CSV table of C-alpha atoms and ligand atoms in Angstrom, one decimal:
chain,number,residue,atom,x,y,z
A,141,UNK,CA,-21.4,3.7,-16.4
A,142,UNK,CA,-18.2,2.6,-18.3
A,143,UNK,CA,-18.3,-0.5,-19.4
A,144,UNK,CA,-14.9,-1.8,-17.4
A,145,UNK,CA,-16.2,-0.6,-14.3
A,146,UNK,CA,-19.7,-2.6,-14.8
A,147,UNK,CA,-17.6,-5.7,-15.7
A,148,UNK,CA,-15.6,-5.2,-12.5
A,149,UNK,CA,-19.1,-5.2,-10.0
A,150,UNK,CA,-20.2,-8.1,-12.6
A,151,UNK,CA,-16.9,-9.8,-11.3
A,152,UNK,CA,-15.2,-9.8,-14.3
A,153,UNK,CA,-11.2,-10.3,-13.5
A,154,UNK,CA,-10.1,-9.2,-16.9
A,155,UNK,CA,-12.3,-6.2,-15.8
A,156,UNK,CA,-10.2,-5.6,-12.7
A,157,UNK,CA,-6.8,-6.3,-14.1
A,158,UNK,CA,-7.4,-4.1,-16.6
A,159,UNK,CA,-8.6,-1.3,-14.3
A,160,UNK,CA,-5.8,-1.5,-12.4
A,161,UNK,CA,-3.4,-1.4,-15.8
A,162,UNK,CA,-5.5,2.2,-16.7
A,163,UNK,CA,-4.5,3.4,-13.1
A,164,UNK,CA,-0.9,2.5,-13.2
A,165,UNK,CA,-0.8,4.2,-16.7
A,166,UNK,CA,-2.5,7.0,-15.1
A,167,UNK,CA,-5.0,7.0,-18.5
A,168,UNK,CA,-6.7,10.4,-18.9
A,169,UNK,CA,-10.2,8.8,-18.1
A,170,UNK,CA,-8.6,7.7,-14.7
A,171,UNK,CA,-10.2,10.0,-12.2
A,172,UNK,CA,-13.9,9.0,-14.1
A,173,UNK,CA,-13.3,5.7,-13.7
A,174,UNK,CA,-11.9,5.9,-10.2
A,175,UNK,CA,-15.4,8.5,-9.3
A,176,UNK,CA,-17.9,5.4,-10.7
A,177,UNK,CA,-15.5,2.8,-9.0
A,178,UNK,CA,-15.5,4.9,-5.2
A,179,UNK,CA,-19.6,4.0,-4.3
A,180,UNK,CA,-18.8,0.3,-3.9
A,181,UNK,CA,-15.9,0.0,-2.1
A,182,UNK,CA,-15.7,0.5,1.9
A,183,UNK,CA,-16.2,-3.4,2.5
A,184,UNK,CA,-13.2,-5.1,2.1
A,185,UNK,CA,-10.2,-5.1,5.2
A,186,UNK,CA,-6.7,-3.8,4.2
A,187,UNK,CA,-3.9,-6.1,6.1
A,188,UNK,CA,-0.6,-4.7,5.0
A,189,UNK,CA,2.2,-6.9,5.8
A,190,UNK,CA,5.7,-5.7,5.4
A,191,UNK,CA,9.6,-6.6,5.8
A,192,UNK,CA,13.1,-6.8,4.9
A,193,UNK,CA,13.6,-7.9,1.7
A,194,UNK,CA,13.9,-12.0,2.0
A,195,UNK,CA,12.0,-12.3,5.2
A,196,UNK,CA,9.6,-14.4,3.8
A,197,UNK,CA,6.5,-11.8,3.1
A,198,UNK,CA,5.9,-13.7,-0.1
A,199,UNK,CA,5.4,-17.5,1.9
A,200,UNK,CA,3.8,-15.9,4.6
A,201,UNK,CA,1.1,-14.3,2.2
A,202,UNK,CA,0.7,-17.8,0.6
A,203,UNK,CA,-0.3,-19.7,4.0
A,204,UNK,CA,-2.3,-17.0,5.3
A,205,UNK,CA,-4.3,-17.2,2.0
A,206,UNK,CA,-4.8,-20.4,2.5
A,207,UNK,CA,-6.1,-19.9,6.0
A,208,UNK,CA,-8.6,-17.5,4.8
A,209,UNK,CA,-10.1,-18.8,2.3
A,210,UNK,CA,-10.8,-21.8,4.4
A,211,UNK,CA,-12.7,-19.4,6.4
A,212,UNK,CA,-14.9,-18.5,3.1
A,213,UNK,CA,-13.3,-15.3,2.8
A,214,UNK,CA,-12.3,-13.7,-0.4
A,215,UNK,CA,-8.9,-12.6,-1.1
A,216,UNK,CA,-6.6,-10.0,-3.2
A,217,UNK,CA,-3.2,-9.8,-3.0
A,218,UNK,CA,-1.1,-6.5,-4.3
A,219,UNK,CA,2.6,-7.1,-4.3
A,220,UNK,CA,4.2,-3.9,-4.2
A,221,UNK,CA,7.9,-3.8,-5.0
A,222,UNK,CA,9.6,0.1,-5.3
A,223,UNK,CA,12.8,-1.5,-6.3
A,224,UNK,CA,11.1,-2.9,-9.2
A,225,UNK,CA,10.6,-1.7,-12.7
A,226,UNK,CA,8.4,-4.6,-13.1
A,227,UNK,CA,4.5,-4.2,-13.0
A,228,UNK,CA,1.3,-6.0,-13.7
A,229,UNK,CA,2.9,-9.9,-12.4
A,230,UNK,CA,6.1,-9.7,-14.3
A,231,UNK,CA,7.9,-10.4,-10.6
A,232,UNK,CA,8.8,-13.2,-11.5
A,233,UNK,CA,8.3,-15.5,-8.5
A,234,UNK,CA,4.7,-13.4,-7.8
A,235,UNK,CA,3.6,-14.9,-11.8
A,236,UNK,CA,4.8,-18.4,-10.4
A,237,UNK,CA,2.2,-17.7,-7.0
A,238,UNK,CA,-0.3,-16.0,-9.7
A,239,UNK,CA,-0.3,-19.7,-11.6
A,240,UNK,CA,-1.1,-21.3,-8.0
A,241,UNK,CA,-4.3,-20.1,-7.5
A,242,UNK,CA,-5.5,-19.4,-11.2
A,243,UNK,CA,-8.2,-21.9,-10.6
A,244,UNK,CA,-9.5,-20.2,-7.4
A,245,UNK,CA,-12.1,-17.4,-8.3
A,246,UNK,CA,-11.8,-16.3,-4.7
A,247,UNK,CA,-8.5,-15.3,-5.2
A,248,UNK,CA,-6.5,-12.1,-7.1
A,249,UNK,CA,-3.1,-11.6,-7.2
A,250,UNK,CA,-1.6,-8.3,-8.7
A,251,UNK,CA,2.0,-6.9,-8.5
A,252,UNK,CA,3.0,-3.5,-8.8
A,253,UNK,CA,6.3,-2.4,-9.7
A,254,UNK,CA,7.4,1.8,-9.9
A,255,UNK,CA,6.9,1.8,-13.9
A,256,UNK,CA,4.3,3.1,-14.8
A,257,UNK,CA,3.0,4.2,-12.2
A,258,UNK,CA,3.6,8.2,-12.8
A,259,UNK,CA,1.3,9.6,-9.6
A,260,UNK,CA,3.8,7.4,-7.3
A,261,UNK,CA,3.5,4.4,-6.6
A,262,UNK,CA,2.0,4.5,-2.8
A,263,UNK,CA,-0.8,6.2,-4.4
A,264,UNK,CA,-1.5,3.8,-7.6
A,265,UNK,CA,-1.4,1.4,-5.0
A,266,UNK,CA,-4.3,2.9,-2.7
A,267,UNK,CA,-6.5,3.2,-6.2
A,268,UNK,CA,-5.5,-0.8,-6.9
A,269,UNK,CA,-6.8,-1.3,-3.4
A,270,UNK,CA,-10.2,0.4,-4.3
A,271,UNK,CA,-10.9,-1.4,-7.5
A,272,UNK,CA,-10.4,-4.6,-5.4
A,273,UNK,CA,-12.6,-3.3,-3.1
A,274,UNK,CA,-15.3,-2.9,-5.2
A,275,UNK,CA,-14.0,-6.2,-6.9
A,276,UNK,CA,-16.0,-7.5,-4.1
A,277,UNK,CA,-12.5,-8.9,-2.1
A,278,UNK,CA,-13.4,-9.4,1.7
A,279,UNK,CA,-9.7,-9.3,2.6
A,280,UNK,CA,-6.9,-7.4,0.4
A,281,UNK,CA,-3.2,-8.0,1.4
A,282,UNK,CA,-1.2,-5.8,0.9
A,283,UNK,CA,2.8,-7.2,0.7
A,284,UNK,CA,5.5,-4.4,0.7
A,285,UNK,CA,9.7,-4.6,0.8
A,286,UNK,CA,10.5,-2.5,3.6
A,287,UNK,CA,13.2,-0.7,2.2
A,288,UNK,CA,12.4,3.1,2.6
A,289,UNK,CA,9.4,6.0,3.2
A,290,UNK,CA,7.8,4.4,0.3
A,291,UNK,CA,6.7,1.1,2.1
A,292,UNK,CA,5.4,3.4,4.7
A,293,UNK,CA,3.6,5.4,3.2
A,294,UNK,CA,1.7,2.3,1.5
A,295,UNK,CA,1.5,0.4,4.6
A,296,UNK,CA,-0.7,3.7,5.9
A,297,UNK,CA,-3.3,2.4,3.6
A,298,UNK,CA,-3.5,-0.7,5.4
A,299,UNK,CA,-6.2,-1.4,8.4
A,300,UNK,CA,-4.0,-3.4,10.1
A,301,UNK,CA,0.1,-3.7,9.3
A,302,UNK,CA,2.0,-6.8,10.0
A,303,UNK,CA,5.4,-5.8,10.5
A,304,UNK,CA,7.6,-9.3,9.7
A,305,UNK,CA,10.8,-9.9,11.1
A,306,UNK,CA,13.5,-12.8,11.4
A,307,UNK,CA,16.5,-14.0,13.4
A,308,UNK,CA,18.7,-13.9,10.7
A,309,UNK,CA,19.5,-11.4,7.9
A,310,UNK,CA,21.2,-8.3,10.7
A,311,UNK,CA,17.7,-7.1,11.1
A,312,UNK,CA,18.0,-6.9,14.5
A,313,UNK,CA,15.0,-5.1,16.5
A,314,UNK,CA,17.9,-2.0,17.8
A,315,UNK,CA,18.7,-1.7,13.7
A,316,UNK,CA,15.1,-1.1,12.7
A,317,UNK,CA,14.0,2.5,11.4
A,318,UNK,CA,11.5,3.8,13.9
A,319,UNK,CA,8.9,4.1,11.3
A,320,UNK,CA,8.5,0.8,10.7
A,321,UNK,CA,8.5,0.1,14.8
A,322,UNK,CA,5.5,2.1,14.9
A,323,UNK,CA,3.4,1.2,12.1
A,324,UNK,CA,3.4,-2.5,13.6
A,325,UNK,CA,-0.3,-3.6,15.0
A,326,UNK,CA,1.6,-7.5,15.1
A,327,UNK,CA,5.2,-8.4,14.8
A,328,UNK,CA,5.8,-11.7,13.1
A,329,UNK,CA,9.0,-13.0,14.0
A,330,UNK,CA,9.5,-15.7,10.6
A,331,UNK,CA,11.7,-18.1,9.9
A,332,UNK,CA,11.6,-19.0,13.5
A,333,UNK,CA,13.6,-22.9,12.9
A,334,UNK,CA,16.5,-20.5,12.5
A,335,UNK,CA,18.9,-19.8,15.5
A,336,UNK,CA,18.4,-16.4,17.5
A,337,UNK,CA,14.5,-16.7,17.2
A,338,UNK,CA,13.6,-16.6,20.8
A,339,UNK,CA,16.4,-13.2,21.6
A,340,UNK,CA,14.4,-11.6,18.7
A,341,UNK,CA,11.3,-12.0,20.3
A,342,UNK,CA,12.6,-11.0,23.6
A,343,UNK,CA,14.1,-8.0,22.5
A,344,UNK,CA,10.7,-6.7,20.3
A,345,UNK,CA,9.3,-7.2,23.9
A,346,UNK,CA,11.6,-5.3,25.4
A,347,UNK,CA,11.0,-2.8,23.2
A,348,UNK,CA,6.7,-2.9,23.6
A,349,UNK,CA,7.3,-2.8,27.4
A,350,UNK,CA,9.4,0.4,27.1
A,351,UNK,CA,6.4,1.7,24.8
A,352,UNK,CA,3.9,0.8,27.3
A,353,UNK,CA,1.3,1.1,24.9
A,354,UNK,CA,-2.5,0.7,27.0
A,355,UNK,CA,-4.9,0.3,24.1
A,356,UNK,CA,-3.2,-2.1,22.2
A,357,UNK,CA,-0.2,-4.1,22.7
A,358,UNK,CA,1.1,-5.5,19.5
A,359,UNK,CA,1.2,-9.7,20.3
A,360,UNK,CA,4.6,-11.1,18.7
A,361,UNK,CA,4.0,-13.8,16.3
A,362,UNK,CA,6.6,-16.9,15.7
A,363,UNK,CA,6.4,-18.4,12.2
A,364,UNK,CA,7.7,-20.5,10.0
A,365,UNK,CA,6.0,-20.5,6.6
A,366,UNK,CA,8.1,-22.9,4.7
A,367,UNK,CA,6.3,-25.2,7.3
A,368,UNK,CA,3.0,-23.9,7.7
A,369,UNK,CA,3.8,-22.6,11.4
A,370,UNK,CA,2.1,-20.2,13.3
A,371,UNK,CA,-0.6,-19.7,10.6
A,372,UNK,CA,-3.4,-20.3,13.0
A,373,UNK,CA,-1.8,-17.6,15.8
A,374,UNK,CA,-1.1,-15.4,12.9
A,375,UNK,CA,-4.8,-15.4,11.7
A,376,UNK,CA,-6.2,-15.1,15.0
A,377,UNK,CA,-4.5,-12.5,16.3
A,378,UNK,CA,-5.3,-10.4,12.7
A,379,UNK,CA,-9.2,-11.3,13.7
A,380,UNK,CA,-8.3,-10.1,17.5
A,381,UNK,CA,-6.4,-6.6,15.8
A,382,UNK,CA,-10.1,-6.0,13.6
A,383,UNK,CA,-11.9,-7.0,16.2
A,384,UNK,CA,-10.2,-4.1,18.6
A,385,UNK,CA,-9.9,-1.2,15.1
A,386,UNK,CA,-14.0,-2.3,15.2
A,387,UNK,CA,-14.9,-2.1,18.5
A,388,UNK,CA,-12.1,1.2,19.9
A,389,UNK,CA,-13.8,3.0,16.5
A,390,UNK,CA,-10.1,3.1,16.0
A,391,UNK,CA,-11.2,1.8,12.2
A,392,UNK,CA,-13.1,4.9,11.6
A,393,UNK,CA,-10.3,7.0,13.0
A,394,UNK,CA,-7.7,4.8,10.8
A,395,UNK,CA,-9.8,5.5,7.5
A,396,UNK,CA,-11.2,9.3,8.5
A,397,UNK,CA,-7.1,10.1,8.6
A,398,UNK,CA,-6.8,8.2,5.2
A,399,UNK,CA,-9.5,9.7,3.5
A,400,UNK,CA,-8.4,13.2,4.8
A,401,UNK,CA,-5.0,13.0,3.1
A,402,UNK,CA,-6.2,11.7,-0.2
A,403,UNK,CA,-9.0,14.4,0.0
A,404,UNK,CA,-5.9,17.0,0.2
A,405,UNK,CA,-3.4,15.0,-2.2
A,406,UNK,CA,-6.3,15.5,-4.6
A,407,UNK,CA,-6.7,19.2,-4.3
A,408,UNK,CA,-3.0,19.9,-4.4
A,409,UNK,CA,-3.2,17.9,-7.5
A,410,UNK,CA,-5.8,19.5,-9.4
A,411,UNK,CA,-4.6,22.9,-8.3
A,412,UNK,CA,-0.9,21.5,-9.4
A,413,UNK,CA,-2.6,20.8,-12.9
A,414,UNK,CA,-4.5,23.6,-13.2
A,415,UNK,CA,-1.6,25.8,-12.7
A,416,UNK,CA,0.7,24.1,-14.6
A,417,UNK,CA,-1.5,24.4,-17.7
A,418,UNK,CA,-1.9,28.3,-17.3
A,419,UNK,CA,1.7,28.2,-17.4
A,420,UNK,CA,2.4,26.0,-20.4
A,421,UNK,CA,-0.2,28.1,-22.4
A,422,UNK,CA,1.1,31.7,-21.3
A,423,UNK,CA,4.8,31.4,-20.1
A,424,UNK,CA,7.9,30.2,-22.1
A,425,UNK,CA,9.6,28.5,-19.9
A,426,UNK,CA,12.7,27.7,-21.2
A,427,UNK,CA,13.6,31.6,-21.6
A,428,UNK,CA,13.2,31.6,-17.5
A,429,UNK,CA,15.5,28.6,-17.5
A,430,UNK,CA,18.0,30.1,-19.5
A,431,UNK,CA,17.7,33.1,-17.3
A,432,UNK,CA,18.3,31.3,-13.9
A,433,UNK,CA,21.3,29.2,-16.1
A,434,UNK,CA,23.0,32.1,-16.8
A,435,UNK,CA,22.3,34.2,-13.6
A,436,UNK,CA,20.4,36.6,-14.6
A,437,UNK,CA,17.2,35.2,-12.7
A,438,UNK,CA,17.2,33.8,-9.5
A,439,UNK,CA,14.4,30.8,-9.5
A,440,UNK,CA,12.8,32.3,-6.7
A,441,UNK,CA,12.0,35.6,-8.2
A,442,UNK,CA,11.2,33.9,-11.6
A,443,UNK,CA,8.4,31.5,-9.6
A,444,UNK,CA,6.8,34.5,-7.9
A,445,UNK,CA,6.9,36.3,-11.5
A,446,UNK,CA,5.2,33.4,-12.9
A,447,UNK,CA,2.7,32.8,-10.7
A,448,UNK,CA,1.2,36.5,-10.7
A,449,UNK,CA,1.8,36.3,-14.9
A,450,UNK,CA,-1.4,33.7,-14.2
A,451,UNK,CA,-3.0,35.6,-11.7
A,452,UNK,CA,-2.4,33.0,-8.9
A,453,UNK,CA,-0.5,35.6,-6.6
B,534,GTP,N1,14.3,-21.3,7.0
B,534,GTP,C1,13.2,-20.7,6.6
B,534,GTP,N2,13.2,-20.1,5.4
B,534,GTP,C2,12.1,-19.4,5.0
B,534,GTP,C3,11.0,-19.3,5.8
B,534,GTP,N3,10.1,-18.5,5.2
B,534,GTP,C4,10.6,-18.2,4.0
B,534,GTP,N4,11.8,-18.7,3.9
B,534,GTP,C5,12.7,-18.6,2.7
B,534,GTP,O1,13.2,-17.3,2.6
B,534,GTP,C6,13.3,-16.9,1.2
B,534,GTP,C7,12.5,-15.7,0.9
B,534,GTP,O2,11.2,-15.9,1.0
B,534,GTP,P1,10.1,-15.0,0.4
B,534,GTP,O3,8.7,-15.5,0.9
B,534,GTP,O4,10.3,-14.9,-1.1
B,534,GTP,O5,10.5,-13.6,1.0
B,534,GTP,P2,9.9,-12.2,0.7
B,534,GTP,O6,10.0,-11.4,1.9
B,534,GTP,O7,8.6,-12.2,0.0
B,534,GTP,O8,11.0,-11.7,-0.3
B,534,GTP,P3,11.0,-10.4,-1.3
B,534,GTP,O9,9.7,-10.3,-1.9
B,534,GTP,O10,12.1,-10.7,-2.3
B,534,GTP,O11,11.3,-9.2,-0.4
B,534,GTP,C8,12.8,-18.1,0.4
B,534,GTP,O12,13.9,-18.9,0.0
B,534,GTP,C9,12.0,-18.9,1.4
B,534,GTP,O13,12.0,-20.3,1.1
B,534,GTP,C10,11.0,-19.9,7.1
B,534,GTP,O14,10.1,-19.8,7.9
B,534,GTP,N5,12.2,-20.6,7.4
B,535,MG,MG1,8.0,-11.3,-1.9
């Protein structure tokens, strides 16, 4: 076994942050090291917990830390930012959080930023999640800006997704992409000591009752994390959500859809590699381009060419 990997079931966090360094870099040994890393993971709950930019993810995270590991649970954190270039804690407030709980063993933090992270970054972050996993993390958060299809595709990865809203900031529940409305298992309505709190709840109930959803109702959550509000509903109600994915087998469902995609992802990208190599070896490629430039080619007729030059059609 390689000698990172053993470090990380040995518990070693230089081991894991290191790990998760390789992935982003997408090292050549990845796929090896992901292959040893796969056997031991499958323990540890994915809560993703995303938001408009500012709605207080970050606090939110920070208290519900605190909550669990009063409960005795282990915990790893991956901040996931695609408007940043920034990776591996250089966000700067995330390295000011990282500092926090330095002394706690119980505790990783790890931010992930688009550099680097040349497979994309919903995907380096599903690999982060797995060498946590096996890390030996009970309970892995998952923090994402809601700013696009990115954040939803990460938050896919999550068991349960925490969907946090607030008052303020025009994020009104009418404004809200549909994707993130649907991804929702609980709302958190933060910064609740702000003015409109109570219409913004009434309205994301509106909304549920229009849904009429029979297996499981999202609950709405007030908070205010600057105080330390709401922790207690917040982390009972994520017990209640595991408690129903458990017991519905909705969990199994959840994480047979999950592993179905990345089972295809990964074929399409060995097949894409594959390909792609027959091609560099046999084909110049910048004769088709110049071709296609100049209109003597059309790109459609020049992929089908190039594809039977390999024997692939
Ligand atoms: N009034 C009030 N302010 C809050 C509350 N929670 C967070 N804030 C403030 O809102 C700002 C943003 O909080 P963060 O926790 O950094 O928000 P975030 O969603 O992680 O932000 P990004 O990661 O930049 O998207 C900070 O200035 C917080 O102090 C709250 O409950 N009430
Ligand atoms: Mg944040």
């Amino acid at each position: 076994m390689d000698q990172l990997v053993k470090e990380l079931l040995q518990g070693n966090r230089r081991a894991a942050a290191r790990l998760i360094s390789n992935i982003e870099n997408d090292v050549p040994e990845k796929r090896a090291l992901l292959q040893e890393v796969f056997p031991h993971t499958g323990n540890a709950y994915v809560i993703g917990i995303t938001g408009a930019p500012g709605s207080g993810k970050s606090s939110l995270v920070d208290c519900l830390l605190k909550k669990i590991r009063r409960d005795g649970l282990t915990v790893g954190i991956i901040a996931v930012d695609p408007t940043s270039p920034f990776s591996g804690g250089a966000i700067l407030g995330d390295r000011i959080r990282m500092q926090d709980h330095a002394l706690d063993e119980g505790i990783f933090i790890r931010s992930m930023g688009t550099r680097g992270s040349l497979g994309g970054l919903s995907r380096s972050t599903r690999e982060a999640i797995q060498v946590l996993d096996a890390f030996g993390k009970d309970i892995i958060l998952v923090e994402t800006v809601g700013v696009g299809q990115s954040e939803v595709d990460i938050v896919k990865t999550a068991d349960t997704t925490v969907v946090v809203l607030t008052p303020a900031g025009g994020d009104s529940v009418q404004t809200l992409k549909a994707g993130i409305m649907e991804i929702a298992d609980i709302f958190v309505v933060n910064k609740a000591d702000l003015s409109g709190a109570e219409r913004t709840i009434t309205e994301i109930n509106i909304m549920l009752d229009m849904k009429n959803e029979t297996q499981w109702r999202p609950p709405v959550v007030r908070t205010i994390s600057v105080q330390n509000e709401g922790m207690d509903e917040l982390w009972q109600e994520l017990r209640n959500h595991k408690h129903f994915m458990k017991e519905s087998e909705k969990l199994l469902e959840v994480r047979k859809e999950r592993v179905r995609r990345e089972l295809t992802e990964q074929v399409e990208y060995l097949v894409k590699n594959k390909i792609w190599e027959q091609v560099r070896e046999g084909i110049e490629i910048e004769t088709l381009v110049d071709r296609i430039v100049h209109r003597r080619l059309d790109p459609y007729s020049a992929a089908a060419e190039l594809l039977e030059e390999i024997d692939f059609l």
